[in-house]
XYZ file of C-alpha atoms in Angstrom:
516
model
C -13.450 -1.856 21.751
C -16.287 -0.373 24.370
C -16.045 -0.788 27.838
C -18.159 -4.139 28.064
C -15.708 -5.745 25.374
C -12.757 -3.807 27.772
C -14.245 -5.593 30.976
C -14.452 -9.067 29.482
C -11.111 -8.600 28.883
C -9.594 -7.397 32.372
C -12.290 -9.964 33.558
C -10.051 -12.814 31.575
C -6.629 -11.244 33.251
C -8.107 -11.155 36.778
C -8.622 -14.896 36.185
C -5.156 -15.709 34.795
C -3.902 -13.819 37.834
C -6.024 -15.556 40.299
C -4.308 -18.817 38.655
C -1.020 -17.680 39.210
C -1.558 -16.638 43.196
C -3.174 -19.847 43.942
C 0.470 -21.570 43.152
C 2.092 -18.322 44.393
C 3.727 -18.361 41.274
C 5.434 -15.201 39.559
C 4.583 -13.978 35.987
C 5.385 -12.071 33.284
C 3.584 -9.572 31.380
C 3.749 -9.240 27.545
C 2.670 -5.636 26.453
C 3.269 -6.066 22.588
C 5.994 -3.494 22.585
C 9.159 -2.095 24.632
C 11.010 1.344 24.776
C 13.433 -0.488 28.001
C 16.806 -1.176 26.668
C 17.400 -4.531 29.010
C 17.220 -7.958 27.687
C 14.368 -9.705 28.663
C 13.255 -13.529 27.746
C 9.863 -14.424 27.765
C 8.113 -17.463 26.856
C 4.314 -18.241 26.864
C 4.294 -20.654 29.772
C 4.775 -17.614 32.206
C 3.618 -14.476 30.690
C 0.040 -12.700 30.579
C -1.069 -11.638 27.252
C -2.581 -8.183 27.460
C -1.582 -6.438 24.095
C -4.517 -6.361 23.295
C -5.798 -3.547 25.713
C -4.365 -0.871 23.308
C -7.576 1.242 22.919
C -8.874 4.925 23.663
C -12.230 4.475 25.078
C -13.387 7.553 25.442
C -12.163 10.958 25.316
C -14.241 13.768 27.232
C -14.229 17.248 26.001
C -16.130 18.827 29.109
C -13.838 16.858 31.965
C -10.663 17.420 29.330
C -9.820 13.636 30.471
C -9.178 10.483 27.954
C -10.496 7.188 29.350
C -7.228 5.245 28.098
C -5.886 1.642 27.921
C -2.887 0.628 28.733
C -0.932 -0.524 25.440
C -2.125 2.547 23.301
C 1.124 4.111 22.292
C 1.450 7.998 22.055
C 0.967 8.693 18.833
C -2.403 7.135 18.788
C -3.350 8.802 22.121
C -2.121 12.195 20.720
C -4.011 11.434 17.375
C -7.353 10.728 19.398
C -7.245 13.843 21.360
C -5.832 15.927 19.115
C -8.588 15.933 16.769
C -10.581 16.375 19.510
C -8.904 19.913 20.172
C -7.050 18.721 23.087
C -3.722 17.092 24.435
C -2.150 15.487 27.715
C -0.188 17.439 29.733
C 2.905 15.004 29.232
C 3.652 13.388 25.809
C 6.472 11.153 26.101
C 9.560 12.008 23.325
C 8.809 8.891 21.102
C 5.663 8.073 19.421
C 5.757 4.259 20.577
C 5.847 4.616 24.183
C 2.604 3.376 25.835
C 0.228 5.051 28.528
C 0.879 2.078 30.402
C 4.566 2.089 30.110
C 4.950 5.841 31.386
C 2.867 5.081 34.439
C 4.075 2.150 35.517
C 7.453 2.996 34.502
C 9.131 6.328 34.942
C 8.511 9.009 31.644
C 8.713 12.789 31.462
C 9.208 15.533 29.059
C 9.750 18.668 28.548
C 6.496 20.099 29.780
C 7.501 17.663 33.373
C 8.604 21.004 34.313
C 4.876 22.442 35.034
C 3.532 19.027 35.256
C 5.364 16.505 36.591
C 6.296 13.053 35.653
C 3.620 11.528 33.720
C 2.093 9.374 36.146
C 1.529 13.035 38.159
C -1.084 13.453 35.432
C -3.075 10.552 35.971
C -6.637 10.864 37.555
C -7.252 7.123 38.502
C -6.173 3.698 37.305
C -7.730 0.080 37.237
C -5.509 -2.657 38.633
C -5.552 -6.468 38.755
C -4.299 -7.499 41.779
C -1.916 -10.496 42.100
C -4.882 -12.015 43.945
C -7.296 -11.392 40.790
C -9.073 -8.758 42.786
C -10.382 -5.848 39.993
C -9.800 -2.531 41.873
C -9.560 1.123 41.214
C -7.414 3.690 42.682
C -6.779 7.574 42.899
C -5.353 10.304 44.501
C -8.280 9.906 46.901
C -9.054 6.789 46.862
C -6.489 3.796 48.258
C -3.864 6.728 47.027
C -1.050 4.280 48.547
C -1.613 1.937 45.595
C -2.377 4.375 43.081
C 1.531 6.131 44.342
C 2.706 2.838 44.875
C 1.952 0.911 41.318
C 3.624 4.494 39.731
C 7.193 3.480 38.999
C 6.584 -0.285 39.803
C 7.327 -1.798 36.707
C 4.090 -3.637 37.117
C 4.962 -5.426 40.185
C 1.810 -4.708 42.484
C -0.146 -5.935 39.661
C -1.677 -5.258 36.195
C -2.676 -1.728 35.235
C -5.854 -2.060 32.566
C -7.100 1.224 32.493
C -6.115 5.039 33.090
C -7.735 8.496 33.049
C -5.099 10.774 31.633
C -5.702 14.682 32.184
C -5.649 16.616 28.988
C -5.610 20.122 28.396
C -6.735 22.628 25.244
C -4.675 21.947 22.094
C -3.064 24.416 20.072
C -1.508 24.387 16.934
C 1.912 25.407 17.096
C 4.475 25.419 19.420
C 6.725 28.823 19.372
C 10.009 27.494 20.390
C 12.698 29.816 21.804
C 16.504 28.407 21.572
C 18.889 30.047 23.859
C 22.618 29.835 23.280
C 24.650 29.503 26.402
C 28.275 29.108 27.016
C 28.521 25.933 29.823
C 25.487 23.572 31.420
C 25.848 25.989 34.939
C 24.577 28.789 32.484
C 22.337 26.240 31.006
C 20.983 25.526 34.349
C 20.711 28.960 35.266
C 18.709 29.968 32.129
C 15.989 26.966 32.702
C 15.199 27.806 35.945
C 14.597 31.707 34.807
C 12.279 29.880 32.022
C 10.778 27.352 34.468
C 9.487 30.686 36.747
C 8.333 32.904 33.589
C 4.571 31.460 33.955
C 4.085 32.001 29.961
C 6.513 28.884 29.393
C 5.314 25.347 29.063
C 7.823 23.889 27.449
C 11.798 23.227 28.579
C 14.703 21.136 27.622
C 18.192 21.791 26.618
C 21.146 20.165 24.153
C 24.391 20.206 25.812
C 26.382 20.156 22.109
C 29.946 19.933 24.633
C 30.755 21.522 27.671
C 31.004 25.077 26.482
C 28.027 24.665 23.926
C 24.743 24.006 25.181
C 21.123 25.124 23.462
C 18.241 25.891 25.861
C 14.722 25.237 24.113
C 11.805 27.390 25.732
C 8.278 26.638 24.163
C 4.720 27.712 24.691
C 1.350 27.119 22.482
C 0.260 29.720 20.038
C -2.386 29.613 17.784
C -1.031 30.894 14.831
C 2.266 31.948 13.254
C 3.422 35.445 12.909
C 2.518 36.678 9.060
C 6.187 35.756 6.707
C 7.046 32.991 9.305
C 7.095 29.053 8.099
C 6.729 26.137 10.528
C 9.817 24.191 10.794
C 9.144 20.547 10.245
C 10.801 17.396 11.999
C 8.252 14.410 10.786
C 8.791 13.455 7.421
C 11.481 12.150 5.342
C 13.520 15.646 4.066
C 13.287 17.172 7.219
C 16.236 17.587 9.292
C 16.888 15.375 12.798
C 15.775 18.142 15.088
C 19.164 18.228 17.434
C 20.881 18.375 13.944
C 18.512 21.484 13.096
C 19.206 23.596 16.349
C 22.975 22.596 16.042
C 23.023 24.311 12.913
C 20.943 27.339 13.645
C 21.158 27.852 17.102
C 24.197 26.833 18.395
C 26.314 29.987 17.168
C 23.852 32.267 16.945
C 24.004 35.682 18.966
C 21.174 35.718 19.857
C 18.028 33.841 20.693
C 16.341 31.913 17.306
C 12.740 31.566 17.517
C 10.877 28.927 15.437
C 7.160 27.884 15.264
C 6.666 24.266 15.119
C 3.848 22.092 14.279
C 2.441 20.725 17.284
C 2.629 17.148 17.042
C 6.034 17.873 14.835
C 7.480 18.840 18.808
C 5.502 16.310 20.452
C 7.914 13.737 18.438
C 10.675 15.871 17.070
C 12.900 13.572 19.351
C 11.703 10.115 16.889
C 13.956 10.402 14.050
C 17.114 9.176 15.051
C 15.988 8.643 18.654
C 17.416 11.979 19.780
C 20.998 11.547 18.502
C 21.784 7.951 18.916
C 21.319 6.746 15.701
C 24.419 8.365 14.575
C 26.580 6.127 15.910
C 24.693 3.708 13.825
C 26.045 5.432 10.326
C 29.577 4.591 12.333
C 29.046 1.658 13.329
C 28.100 0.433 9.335
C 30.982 2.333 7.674
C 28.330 4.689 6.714
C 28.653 8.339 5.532
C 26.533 10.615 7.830
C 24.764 13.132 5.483
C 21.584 14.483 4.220
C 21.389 11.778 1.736
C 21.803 9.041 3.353
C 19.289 10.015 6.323
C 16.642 10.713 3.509
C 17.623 6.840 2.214
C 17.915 5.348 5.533
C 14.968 7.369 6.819
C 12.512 4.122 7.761
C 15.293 2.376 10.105
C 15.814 5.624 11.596
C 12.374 6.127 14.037
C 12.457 4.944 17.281
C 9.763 1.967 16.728
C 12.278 0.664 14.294
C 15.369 1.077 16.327
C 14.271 -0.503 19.589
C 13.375 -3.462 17.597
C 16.919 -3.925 16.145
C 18.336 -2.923 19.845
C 16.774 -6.203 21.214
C 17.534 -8.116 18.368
C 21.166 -7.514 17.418
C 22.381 -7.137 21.912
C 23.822 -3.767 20.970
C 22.353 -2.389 23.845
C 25.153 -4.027 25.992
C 27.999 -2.196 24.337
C 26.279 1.492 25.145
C 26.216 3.481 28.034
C 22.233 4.365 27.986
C 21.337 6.163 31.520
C 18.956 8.703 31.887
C 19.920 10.324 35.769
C 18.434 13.669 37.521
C 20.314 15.540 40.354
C 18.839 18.189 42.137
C 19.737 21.721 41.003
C 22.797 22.302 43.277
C 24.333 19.283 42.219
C 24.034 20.457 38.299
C 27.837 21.792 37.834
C 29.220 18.841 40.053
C 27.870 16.240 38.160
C 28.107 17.931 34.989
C 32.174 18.205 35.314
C 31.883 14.560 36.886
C 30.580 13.284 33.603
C 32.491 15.511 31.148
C 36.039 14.200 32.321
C 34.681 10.414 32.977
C 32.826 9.915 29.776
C 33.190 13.137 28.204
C 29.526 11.600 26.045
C 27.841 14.503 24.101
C 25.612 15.429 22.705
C 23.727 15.481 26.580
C 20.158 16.015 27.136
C 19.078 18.525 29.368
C 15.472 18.635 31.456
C 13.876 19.731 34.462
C 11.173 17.706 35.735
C 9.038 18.686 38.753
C 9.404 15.908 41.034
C 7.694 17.536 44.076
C 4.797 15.473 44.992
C 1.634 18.149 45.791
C -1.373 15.401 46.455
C -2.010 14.460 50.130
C -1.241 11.099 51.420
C 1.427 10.791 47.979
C 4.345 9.459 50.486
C 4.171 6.091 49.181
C 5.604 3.133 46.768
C 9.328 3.286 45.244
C 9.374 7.271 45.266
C 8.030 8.297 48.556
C 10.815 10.849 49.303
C 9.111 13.078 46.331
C 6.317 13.582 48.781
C 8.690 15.412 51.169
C 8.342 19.066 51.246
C 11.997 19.390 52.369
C 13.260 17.438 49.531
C 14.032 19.053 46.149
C 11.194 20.280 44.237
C 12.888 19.794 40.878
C 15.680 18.019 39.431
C 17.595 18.321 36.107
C 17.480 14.852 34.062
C 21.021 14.161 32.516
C 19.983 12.086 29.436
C 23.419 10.209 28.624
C 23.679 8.039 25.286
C 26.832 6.645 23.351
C 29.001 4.082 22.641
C 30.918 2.686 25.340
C 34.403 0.804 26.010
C 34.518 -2.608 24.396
C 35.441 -4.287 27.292
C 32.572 -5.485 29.087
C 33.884 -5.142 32.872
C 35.055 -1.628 32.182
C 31.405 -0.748 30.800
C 29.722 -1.790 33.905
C 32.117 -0.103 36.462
C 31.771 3.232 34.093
C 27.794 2.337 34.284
C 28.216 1.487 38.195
C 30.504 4.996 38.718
C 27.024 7.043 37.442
C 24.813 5.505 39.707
C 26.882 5.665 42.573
C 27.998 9.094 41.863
C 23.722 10.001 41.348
C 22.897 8.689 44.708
C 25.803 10.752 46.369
C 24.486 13.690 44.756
C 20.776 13.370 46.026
C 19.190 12.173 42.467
C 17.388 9.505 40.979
C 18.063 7.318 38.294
C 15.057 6.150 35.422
C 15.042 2.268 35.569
C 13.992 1.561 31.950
C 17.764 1.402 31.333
C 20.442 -0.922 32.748
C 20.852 -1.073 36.095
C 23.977 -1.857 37.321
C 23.463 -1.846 41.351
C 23.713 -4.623 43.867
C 20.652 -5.245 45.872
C 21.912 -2.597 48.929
C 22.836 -0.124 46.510
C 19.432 0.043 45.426
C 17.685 -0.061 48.240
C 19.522 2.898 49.688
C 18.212 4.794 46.716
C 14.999 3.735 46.741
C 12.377 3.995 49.354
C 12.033 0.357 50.543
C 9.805 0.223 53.196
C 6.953 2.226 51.502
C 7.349 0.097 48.487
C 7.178 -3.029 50.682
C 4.201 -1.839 52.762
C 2.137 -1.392 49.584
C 3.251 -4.930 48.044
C 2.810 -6.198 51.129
C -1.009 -5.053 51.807
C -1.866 -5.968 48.246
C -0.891 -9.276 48.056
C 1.937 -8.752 46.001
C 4.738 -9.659 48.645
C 5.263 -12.648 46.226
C 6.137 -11.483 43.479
C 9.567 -10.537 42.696
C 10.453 -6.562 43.183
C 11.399 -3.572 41.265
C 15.097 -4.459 41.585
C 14.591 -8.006 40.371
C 12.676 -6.482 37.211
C 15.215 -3.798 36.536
C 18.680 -5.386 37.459
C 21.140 -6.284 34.630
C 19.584 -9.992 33.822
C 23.023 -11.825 32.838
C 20.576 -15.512 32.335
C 18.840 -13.036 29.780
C 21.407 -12.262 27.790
C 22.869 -15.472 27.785
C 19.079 -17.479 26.867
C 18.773 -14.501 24.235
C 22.155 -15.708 22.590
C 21.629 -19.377 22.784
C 18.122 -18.908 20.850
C 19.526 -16.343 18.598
C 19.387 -17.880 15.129
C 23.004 -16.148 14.289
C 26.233 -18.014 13.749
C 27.974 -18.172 17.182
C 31.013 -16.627 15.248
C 29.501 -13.163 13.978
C 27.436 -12.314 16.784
C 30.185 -9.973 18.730
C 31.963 -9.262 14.757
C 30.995 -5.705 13.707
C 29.009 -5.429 11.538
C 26.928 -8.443 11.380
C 25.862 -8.098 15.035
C 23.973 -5.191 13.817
C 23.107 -6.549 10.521
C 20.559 -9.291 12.378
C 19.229 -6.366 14.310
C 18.358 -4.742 10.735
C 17.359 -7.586 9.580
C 14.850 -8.381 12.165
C 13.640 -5.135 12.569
C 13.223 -5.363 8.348
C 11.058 -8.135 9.136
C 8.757 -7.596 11.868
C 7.092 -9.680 13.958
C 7.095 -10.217 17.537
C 10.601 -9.864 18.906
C 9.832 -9.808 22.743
C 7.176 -12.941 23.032
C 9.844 -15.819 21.970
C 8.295 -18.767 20.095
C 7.778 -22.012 21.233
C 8.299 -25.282 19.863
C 4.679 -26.044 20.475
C 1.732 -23.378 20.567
C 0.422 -22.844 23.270
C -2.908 -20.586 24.982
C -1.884 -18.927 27.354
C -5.358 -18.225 28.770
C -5.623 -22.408 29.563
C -2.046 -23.086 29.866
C -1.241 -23.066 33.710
C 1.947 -21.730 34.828
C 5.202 -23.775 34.980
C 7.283 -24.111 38.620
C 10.154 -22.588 36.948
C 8.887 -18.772 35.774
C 10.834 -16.264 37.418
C 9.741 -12.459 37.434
C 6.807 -10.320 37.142
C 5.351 -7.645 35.331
């Protein structure tokens, strides 16, 4: 695609838009793919089809900047600018999350602690208004939509188009793991990392509460002569968690490795961290070498979000990704170890500290204040949880409740279990509203209607599920249809209708519900 095919394009959304705000009617947006664990039903009489705008336009070596799409997923976007000697200064952990879906949603990594979230490392965007108005926005420029459409789920409008800043490539990562005894220590020893200036790179494994692995990287150009590059992509290579649990965990003293770089980029894919474990449990399957070399092509994160959706699993997990500011580590930490006592835990700092002028705006305003904390420590906490349904959502409702008492934040691609006050006293309402409000987007339903557990959902999802009404809750045939859809492609957000239908020339029905 070139830019003139590109405008024709956005030129076609604006218009579907402008549609839609002439019956002040809400939409939805379908993207062609989704790393959010809530259930979601579309149909084609209210959505906007823009998967399709999943293109790098242009990457510029002299600028270091990629002119990027929206739907172009990481791995292409780290293909593209890799072979152009140079990569962004955020890669999200799994190869299908989109450029869009980091910006408009909340994403960060392990190199958030020098740069941020990843919308921090965004030049400029292009927006559709709800009104159908094409406009572009900055750090400079209208820098209250370009803060307020980060984190918005898309509900100030349709981002088509992003600069992303890149910097020089290298070829290996040399990755320091650093045994500690408890997450305090853990804590302690990323913030010594975070302020050596040499390290780009942070995270940690909490393996339990007195075993926890702290992973320091930084680019190098070459290996030291005798070393090999541990691996993490292909089939007979070891899960990477499973890797430093095995070397790292016991050792005395620090283990140093040298990585491929796009090997760390997505060393998190196979088995999407550590959660597809509970997978091999969940089938009454043996959990071994072998059977992740067999089971390898179900076990990349592509693969397993598309069973997720299909099969409802996601409603019998605890999936919450929380930060708390740095004083708040060893509370929480003890919080979570006697209420869920979940591990393996993942462990990273992200710079949340907004540094642009004129940044105190949208959902996360409060990062703009230079009083607030400058970094927090994201709490990445997956695993089964109770059976009963109630007891999961108090359990889910206990973390965020116990995250806004402690000062942090919680990432909304998960479930969100909080009333409409509860949320609101988290989030930074009036800057959010003023934005939505002076870009014609006071309409539209908000962040909390988009993220908020969607019970209809769930319930639609189950009445057009295909799957006898009797094995849909039985182990293990609930996950069996996930398996078997994922097995079997095809579009699993974008729910067929009885009829097709365009929705370029289809008009919107009374009835649609929610943006994005």
């Amino acid at each position: 695609m070139n830019m003139e095919d590109h405008n024709d394009a956005v030129a076609s959304i604006s218009e579907r838009l402008r549609q839609f705000y002439e019956r002040h009617q809400p939409f939805r947006v379908y993207h062609g793919s989704t790393n959010s664990t809530r259930a979601a039903a579309k149909n084609r009489d209210n959505t906007v089809d823009t998967s399709k705008l999943n293109h790098v336009l242009e990457i510029n070596n002299i600028k270091k900047t990629a002119l990027v799409e929206p739907n172009v997923p990481m791995d292409e976007l780290v293909n593209a600018t890799v072979s152009k000697g140079l990569v962004p200064l955020v890669v999200m952990e799994f190869p299908g999350i989109t450029v869009g879906g980091g910006f408009s949603g909340s994403a960060g990594e392990s190199s958030s602690c020098r740069h941020g979230p990843f919308d921090s490392t965004i030049n400029w965007i292009e927006i559709v208004l709800p009104n159908g108005e094409i406009v572009r926005a900055s750090k400079t420029e209208k820098p209250d939509l370009f803060w307020g459409a980060a984190s918005a789920f898309g509900t100030l409008g349709i981002v088509t188009l992003l600069e992303i800043q890149l910097r020089d490539a290298k070829d290996f990562i040399e990755l320091t793991h650093y045994p500690v005894g408890s997450v305090p220590d853990a804590c302690k020893k990323i913030q010594e990392e975070v302020a050596n200036p040499a390290t780009e790179f942070v995270d940690a494994i909490a393996f339990s509460s007195n075993s926890v692995v702290v992973c320091s990287g930084r680019l190098v150009d070459a290996i030291p002569a005798g070393s090999k590059p541990r691996r993490y992509l292909r089939r007979k290579d070891p899960w990477f968690y499973l890797d430093v649990q095995k070397r790292a965990k016991k050792a005395k003293q620090p283990v140093i490795d040298y990585v491929p770089l796009v090997d760390y980029l997505f060393r998190w894919d196979r088995g999407g961290f550590w959660v597809a474990r509970y997978a091999y449990k969940y089938f009454f399957t043996p959990f071994n070498r072998i059977t992740r070399y067999v089971l390898d092509t179900y076990m990349h994160a592509r693969v397993m979000y598309h069973a997720l959706h299909k099969s409802g699993l996601s409603d019998t997990y605890i999936i919450q990704d929380v930060g708390v500011p740095y004083p708040a580590v060893d509370e929480f930490h003890r919080w979570v170890d006697q209420t869920l006592n979940i591990y393996p835990i993942w462990l990273c700092p992200i710079r949340v500290r907004r540094d642009a002028p004129d940044s105190a705006h949208g959902l996360h305003a409060d990062f703009a204040d230079p009083e607030g904390p400058e970094f927090m420590l994201n709490f990445g906490i997956w695993g089964p949880g109770p059976q009963d349904y109630e007891e999961l959502v108090r359990l889910n409702r206990a973390i965020e409740q116990k995250v806004h008492r402690l000062g942090g934040k919680k990432t909304l691609y998960a479930q969100a279990y909080y009333t409409e006050e509860e949320f609101w006293q988290t989030y930074n309402r009036p800057a959010y509203d003023a934005v939505r409000s002076k870009y014609h987007a006071s309409h539209l339903p908000s962040v909390y209607d988009k993220v908020k557990v969607d019970e209809s959902a769930k319930k639609n999802a189950a009445k057009d599920s295909r799957m006898p009404a009797a094995l849909r809750n039985a182990r293990p045939f609930q996950g069996l249809y996930g398996v078997y859809k994922a097995w079997r492609g095809g579009d699993y957000i974008l729910q067929a209708k009885h009829r097709k239908t365009d929705v370029s020339e289809s008009p919107p029905k009374q009835d649609s519900q929610v943006s994005q």
